[in-house]
Short mmCIF file of C-alpha atoms and ligand atoms in Angstrom, two decimals:
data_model
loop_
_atom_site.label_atom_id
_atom_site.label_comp_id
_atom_site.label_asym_id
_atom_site.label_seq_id
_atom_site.Cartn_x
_atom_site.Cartn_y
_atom_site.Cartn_z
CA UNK A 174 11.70 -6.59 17.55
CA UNK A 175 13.09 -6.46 20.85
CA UNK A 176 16.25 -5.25 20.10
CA UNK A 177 15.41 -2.13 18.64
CA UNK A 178 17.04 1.08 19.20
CA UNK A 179 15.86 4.76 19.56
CA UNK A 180 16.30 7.18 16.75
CA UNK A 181 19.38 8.84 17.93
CA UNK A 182 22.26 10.26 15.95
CA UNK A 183 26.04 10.75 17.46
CA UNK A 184 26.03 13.73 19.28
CA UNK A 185 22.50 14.38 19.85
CA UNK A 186 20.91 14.53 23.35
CA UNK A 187 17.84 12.19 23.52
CA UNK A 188 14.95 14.59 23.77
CA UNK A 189 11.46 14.05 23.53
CA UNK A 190 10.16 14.81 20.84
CA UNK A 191 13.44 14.71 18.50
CA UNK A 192 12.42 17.33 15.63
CA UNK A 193 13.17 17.17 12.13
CA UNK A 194 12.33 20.33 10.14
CA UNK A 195 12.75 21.40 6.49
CA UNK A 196 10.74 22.27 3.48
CA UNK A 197 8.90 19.41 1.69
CA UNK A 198 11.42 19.66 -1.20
CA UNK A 199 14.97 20.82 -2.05
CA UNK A 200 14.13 23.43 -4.51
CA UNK A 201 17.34 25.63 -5.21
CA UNK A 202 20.53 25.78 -3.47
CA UNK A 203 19.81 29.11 -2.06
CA UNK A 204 16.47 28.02 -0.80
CA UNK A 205 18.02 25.05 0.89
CA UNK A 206 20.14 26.91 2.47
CA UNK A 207 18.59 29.84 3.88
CA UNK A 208 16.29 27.88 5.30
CA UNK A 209 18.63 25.33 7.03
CA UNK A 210 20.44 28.60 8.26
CA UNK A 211 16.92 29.77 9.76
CA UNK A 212 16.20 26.54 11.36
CA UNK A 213 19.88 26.23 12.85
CA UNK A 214 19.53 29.61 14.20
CA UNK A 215 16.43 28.30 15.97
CA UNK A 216 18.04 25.09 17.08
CA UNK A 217 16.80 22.73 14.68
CA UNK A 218 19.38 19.46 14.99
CA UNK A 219 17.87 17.29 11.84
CA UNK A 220 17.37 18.60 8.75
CA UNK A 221 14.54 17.46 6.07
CA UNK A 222 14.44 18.03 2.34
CA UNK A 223 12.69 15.74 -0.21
CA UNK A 224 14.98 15.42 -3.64
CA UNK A 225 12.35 12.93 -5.23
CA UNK A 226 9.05 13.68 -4.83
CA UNK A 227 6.29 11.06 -5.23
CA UNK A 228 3.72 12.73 -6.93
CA UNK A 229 0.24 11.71 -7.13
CA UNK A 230 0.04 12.54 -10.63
CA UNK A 231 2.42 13.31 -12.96
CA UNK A 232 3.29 16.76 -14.14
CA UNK A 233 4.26 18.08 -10.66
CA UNK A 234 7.97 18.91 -9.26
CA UNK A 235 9.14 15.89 -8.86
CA UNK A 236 12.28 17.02 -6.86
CA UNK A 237 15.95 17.26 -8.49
CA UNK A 238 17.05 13.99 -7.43
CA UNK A 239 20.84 14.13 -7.03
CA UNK A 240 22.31 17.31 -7.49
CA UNK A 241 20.85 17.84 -3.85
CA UNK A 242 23.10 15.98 -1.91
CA UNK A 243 25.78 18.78 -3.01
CA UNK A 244 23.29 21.09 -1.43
CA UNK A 245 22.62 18.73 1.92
CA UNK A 246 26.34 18.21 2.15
CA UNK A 247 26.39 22.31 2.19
CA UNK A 248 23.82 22.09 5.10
CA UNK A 249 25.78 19.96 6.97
CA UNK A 250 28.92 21.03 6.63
CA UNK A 251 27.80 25.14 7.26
CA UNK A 252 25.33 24.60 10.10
CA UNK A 253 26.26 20.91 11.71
CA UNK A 254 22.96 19.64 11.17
CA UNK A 255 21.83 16.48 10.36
CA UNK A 256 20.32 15.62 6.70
CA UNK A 257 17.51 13.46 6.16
CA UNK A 258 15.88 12.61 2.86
CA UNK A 259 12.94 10.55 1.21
CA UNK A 260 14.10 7.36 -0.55
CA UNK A 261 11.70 5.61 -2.65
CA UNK A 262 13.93 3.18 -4.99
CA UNK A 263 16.95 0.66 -4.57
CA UNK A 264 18.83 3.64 -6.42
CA UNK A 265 17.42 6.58 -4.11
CA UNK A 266 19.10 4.18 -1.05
CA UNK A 267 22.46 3.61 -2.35
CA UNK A 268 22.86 7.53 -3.84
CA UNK A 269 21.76 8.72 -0.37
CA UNK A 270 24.10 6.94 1.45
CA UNK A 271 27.15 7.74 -0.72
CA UNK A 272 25.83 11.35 -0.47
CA UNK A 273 26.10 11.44 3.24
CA UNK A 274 22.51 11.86 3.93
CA UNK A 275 22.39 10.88 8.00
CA UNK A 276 18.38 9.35 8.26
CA UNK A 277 16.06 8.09 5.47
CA UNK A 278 12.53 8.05 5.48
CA UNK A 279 10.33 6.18 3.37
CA UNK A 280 7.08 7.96 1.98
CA UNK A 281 3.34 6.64 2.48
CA UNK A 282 2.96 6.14 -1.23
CA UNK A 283 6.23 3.73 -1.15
CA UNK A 284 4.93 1.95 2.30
CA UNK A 285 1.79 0.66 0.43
CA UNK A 286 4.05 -1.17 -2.01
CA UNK A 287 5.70 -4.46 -0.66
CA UNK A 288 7.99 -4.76 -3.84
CA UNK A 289 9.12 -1.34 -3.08
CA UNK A 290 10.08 -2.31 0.41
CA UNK A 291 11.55 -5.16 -0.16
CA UNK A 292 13.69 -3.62 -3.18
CA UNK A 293 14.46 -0.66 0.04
CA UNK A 294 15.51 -3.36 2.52
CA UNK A 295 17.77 -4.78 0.27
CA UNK A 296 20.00 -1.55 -0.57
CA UNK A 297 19.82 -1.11 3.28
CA UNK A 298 21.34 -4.55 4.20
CA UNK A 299 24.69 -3.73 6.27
CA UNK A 300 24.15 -0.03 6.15
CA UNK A 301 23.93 1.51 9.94
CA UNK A 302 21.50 4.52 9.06
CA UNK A 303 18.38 5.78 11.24
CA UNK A 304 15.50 4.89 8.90
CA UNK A 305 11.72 5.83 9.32
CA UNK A 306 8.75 4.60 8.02
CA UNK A 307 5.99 6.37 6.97
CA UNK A 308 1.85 5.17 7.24
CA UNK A 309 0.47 3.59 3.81
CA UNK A 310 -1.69 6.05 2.71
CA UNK A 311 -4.54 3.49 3.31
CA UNK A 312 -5.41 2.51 7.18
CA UNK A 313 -3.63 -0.91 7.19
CA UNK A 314 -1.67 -1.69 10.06
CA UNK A 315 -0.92 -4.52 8.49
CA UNK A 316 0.86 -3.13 6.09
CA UNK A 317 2.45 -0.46 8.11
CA UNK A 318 3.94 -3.38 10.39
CA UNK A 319 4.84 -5.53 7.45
CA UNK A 320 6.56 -2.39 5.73
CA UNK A 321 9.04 -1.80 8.82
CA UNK A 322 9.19 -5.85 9.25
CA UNK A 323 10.78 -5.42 5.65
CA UNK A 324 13.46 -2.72 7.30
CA UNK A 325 14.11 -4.74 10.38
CA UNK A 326 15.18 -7.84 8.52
CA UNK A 327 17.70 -6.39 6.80
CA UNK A 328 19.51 -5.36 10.03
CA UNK A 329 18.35 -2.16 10.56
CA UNK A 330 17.69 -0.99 14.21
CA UNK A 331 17.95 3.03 14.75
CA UNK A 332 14.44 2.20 13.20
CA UNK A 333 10.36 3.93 13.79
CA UNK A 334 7.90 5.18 11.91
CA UNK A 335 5.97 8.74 11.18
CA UNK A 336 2.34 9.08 11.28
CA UNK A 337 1.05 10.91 8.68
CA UNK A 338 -2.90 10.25 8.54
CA UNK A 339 -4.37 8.41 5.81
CA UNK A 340 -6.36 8.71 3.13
CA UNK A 341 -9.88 9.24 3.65
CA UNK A 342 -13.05 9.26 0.95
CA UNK A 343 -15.08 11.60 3.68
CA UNK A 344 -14.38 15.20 3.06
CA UNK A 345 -12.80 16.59 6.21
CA UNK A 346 -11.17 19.06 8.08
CA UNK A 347 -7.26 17.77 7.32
CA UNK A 348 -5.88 16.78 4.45
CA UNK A 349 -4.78 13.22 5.57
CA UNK A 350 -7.55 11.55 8.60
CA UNK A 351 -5.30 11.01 11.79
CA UNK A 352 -7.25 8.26 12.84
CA UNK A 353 -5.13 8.00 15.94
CA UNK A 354 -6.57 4.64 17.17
CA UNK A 355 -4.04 3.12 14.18
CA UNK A 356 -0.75 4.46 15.57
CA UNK A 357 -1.71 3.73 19.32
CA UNK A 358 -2.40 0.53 18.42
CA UNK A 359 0.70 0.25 16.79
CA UNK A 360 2.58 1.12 19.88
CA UNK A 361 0.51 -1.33 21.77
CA UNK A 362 1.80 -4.25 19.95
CA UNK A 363 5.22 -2.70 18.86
CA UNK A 364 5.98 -0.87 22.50
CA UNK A 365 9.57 -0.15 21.74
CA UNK A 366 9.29 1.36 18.11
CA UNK A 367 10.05 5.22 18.22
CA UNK A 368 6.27 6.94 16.43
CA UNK A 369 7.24 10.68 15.12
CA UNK A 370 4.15 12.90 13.87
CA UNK A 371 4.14 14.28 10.56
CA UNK A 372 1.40 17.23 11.81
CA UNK A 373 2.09 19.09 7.69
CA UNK A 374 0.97 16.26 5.62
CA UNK A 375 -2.06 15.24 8.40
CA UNK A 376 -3.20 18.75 8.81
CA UNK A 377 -2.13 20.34 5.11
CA UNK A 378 -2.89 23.51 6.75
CA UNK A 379 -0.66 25.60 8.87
CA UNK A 380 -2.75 26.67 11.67
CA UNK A 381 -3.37 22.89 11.90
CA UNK A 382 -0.10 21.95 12.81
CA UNK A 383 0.25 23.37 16.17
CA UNK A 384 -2.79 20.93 17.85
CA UNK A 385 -1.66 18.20 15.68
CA UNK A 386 1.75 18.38 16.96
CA UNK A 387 0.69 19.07 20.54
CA UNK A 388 -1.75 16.29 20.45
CA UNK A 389 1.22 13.99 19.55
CA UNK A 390 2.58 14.75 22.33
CA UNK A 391 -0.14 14.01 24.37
CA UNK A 392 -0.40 10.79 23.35
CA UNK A 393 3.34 9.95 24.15
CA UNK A 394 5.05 10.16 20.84
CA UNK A 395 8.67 10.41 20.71
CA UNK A 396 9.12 12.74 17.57
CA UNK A 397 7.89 15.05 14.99
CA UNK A 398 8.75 15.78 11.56
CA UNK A 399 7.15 19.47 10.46
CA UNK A 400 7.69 20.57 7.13
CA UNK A 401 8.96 24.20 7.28
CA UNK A 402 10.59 26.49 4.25
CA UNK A 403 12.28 30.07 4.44
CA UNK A 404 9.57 31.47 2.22
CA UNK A 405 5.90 29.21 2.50
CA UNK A 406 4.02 30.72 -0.41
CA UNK A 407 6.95 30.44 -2.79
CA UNK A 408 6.87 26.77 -2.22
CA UNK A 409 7.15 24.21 -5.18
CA UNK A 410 5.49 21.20 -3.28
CA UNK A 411 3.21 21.36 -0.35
CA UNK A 412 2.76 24.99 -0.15
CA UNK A 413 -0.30 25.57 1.71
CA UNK A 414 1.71 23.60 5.14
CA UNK A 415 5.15 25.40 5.19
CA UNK A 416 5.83 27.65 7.64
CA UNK A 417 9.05 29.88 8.55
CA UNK A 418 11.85 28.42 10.27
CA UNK A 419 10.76 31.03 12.90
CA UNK A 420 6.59 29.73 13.27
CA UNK A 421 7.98 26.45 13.97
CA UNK A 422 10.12 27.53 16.83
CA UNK A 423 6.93 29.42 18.22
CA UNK A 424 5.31 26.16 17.86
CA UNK A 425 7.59 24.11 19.43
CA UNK A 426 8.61 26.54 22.54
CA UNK A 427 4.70 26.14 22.99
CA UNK A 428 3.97 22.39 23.17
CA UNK A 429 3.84 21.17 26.25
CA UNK A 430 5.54 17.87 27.08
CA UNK A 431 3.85 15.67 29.89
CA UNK A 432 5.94 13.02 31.41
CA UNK A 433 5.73 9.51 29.67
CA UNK A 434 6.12 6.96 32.31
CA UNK A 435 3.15 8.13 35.01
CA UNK A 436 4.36 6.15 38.87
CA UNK A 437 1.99 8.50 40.95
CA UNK A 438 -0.26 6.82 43.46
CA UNK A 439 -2.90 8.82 42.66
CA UNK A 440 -2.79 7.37 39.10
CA UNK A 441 -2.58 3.75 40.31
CA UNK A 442 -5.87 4.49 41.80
CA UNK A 443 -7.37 5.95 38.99
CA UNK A 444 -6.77 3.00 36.98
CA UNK A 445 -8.47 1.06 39.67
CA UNK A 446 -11.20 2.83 39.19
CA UNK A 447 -11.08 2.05 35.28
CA UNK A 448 -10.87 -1.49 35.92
CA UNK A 449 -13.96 -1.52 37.94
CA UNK A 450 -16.01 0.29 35.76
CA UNK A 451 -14.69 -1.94 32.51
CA UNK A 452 -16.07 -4.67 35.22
CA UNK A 453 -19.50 -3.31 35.31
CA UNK A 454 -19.43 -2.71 31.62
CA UNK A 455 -18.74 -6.38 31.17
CA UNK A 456 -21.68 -7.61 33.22
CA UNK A 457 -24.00 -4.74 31.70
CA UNK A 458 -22.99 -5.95 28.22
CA UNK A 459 -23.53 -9.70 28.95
CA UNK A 460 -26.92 -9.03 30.97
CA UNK A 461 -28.15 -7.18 27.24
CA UNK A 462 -26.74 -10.04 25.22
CA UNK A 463 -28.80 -12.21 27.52
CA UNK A 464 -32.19 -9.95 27.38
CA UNK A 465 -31.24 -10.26 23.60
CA UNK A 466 -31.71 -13.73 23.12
CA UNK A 467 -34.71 -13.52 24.94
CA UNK A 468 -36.10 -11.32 22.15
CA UNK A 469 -34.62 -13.46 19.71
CA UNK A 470 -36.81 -16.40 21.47
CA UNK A 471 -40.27 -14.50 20.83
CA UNK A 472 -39.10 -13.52 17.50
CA UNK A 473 -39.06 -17.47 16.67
CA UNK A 474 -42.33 -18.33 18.30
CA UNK A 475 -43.88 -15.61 16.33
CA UNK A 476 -41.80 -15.69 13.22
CA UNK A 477 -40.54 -12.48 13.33
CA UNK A 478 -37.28 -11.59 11.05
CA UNK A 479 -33.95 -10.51 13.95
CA UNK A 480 -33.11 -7.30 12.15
CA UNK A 481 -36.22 -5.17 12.27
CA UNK A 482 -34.39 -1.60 10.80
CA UNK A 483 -36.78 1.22 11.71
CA UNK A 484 -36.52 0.58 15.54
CA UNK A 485 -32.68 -0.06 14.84
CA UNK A 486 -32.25 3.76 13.41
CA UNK A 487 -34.23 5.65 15.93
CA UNK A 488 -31.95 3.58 18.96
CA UNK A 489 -29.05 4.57 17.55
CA UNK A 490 -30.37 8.35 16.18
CA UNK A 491 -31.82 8.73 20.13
CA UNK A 492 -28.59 7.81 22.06
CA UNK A 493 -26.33 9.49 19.73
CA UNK A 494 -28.16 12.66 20.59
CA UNK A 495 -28.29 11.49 23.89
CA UNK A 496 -24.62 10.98 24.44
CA UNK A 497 -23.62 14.58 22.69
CA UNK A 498 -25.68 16.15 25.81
CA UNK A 499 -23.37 13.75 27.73
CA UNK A 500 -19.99 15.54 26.55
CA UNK A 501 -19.28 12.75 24.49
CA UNK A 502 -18.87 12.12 20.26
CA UNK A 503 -21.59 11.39 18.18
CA UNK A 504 -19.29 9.25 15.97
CA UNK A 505 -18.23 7.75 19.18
CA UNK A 506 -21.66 6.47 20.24
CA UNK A 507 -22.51 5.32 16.88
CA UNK A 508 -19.46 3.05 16.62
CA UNK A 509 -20.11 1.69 19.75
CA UNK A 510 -23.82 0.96 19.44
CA UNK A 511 -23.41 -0.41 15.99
CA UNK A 512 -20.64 -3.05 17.44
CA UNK A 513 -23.38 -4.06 20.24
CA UNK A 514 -25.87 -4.80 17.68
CA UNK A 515 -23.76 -6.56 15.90
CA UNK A 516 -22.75 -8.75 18.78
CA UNK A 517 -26.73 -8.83 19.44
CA UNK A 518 -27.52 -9.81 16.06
CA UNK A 519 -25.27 -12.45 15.88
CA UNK A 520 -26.99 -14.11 19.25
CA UNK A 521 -30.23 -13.61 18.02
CA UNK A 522 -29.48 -15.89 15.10
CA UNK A 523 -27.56 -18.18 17.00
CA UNK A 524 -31.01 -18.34 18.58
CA UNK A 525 -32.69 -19.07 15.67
CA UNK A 526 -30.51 -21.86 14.31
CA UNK A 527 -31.23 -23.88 17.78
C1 PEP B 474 6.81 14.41 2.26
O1 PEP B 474 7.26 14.11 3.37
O2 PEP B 474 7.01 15.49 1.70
C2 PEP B 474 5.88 13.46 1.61
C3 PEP B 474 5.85 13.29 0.30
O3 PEP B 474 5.09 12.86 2.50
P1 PEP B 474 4.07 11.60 2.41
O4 PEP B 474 4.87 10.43 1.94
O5 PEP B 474 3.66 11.48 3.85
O6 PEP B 474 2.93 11.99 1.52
MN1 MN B 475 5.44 17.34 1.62
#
C-alpha cells in the first residue's frame, strides 16, 4: 500500500491531529445544526453525524437515514465544514455520495463482516472520497488489515483507519479495551496508513476522553474523531460520551503535540542504549532456556512430570509483586513470565522426547 495518501480534504491545512467532531447521530435538524454552528465557532473543519446507526440490539434509534443529508448539506453550506458520515451498506455508499457527504467511515460492527466490506468496496470503486476504517469490535488485526485491504482494492487512497478499542469480556474501566499494542502494531507493518482515535466510543465516559485523546497523541497518531453534541444529556445515541462543542475545544487547546519524527543525537544514543540492553536480555533469556533443559534432564532421570503447577504460581505471584515495587505493571510481568515458561516448557519436552 505504498501509494497511499494522507487524509486531507481541498482546502485544509495538514495538521496533526486532523479533528472530526459531531454528535454520534443526526437527531433533528435543529440539533444538527446548532451544534455544527458551535463546533465552527470553535474551529472544527470536519464535521461527524451518524444517519444509520448500528445498533447492538434492536429497538434503539437507529438514525434517520436519508433525510440527513438535507441537514449535512445545511452544515456545509452555512458553516464551510466538511461532512462525514457512517456507511454500513452498498446503499448507505451510493446515497452518501450523491448527498455530498465529503469522508465516510465504516463502523466496527461493519469491519467484522467481510461480505459487508466487500459489498462497501464495490459502491466505492471510482469514487475519490477520504474513507476510514474503523477496528472490528473483536482484537483481530487480521481482520482490521483485511477490512481496509477490501477499500484499497477498489482504488481508494485518501484512506486510514480509527481506533476505537475492542470488545472485552473483563469488566473495565472504558467501555471499549484500547489495547494499544493492536494499532501500533498496525502502524508497524502499515507505516504510511493515517490511525485517528476514536477516545468517545474507547472511553464511553467524558472525563475519559481527554487522556485517551492525549495518549493518542503520544503515541504518534495523526487524527481524532470525538463525538461531541450541543446538548450531551439530551442525546439519542451515546449519551453518556458527548460533550459541548465548547469541552472539546478545552480539550483540544490542551493536548500537547510532541514532534513525530525524533533526529536528536541525544535520542540516537538512547536507542543505543536500548539495543544493548535487548542484547543482554537475549543472552539472559538463552542462558535460562539453557539452565532449563538442564532441569528438564533431572526431571527424566527421575521421572518427574515438566509442568509441576504449585512452584509455577508462587514464581509468577512473587515477581509480579516484585515488579509492582519496581514501577512496573502487574499485568505486564505476568504476560511476560507466562511467555518464558512457555518457551521453557516447550524445551523441557523437547528434552524429554530425546
Ligand atoms: C459511532 O461512531 O457512533 C459508532 C457507532 O461507532 P463504532 O462503530 O465505533 O461503535
Ligand atoms: Mn457513537
Amino acid at each position: 500500500m505504498e501509494d497511499l495518501q494522507p487524509i486531507t480534504l481541498s482546502g485544509l491545512d495538514p495538521v496533526r491531529p486532523l479533528t472530526i467532531a459531531g454528535p454520534c447521530s443526526a437527531e433533528t435538524e435543529e440539533q444538527v445544526i446548532e451544534t455544527a454552528r458551535q463546533l465552527a465557532a470553535e474551529g472544527i473543519t470536519i464535521y461527524r453525524a451518524g444517519l444509520w446507526k448500528p445498533r447492538t440490539k434492536p429497538g434503539g434509534f437507529e438514525g434517520v437515514g436519508a433525510q440527513g443529508l438535507a441537514w449535512l448539506r445545511r452544515v456545509k453550506a452555512e458553516t464551510g465544514m466538511y461532512v462525514a458520515t457512517e456507511v454500513a451498506t452498498r446503499e448507505h455508499v451510493t446515497a452518501a455520495l450523491a448527498g455530498g457527504v465529503d469522508l465516510l467511515w465504516i463502523g466496527a460492527r461493519t469491519a467484522a463482516n467481510p461480505f459487508a466490506m466487500q459489498e462497501i468496496a464495490d459502491a466505492l470503486r471510482g469514487h475519490d472520497v477520504p474513507v476510514l476504517v474503523k477496528n472490528p469490535v473483536s482484537p483481530d488485526l487480521e481482520l482490521w488489515i483485511g477490512a481496509v485491504q477490501r477499500i484499497y482494492n477498489a482504488g481508494i487512497r485518501r484512506l486510514g483507519v480509527i481506533h476505537r478499542g475492542f470488545t472485552s469480556i473483563d469488566k473495565s474501566l472504558y467501555r471499549n479495551h484500547p489495547m494499544w499494542a493492536i494499532p501500533i502494531e498496525l502502524h508497524r507493518r502499515i507505516p504510511n496508513l493515517p490511525i485517528f482515535c476514536d477516545p468517545s466510543h474507547i472511553g464511553g465516559k467524558r472525563e475519559l476522553i481527554a487522556p485517551l485523546a492525549q495518549q493518542a497523541m503520544d503515541m504518534g497518531f495523526d487524527g481524532l474523531i470525538i463525538e461531541s453534541h450541543c446538548s450531551p444529556d439530551d442525546a439519542w445515541s451515546d449519551k453518556a460520551q458527548q460533550i459541548t462543542p465548547q469541552a472539546l475545544a478545552y480539550i483540544c487547546r490542551n493536548l500537547v503535540i510532541r514532534q513525530t519524527t525524533a533526529h536528536t543525537e541525544s535520542l540516537s544514543e538512547l536507542r543505543d542504549q536500548i539495543d544493548k540492553l535487548d542484547d543482554q536480555l537475549l543472552e539472559l533469556l538463552t542462558h535460562r532456556m539453557r539452565v532449563s533443559r538442564d532441569i528438564g534432564e533431572y526431571k527424566k532421570e527421575h521421572d518427574m512430570p515438566v509442568l509441576q503447577a504449585s512452584r509455577y504460581e508462587e514464581l509468577l505471584a512473587r515477581r509480579a509483586a516484585q515488579a509492582v515495587q519496581l514501577g512496573m505493571d502487574r499485568e505486564f510481568m505476568r504476560t511476560v513470565l507466562q511467555a518464558i515458561h512457555e518457551e521453557s516448557i516447550r524445551q523441557q519436552m523437547e528434552v524429554l522426547k530425546e
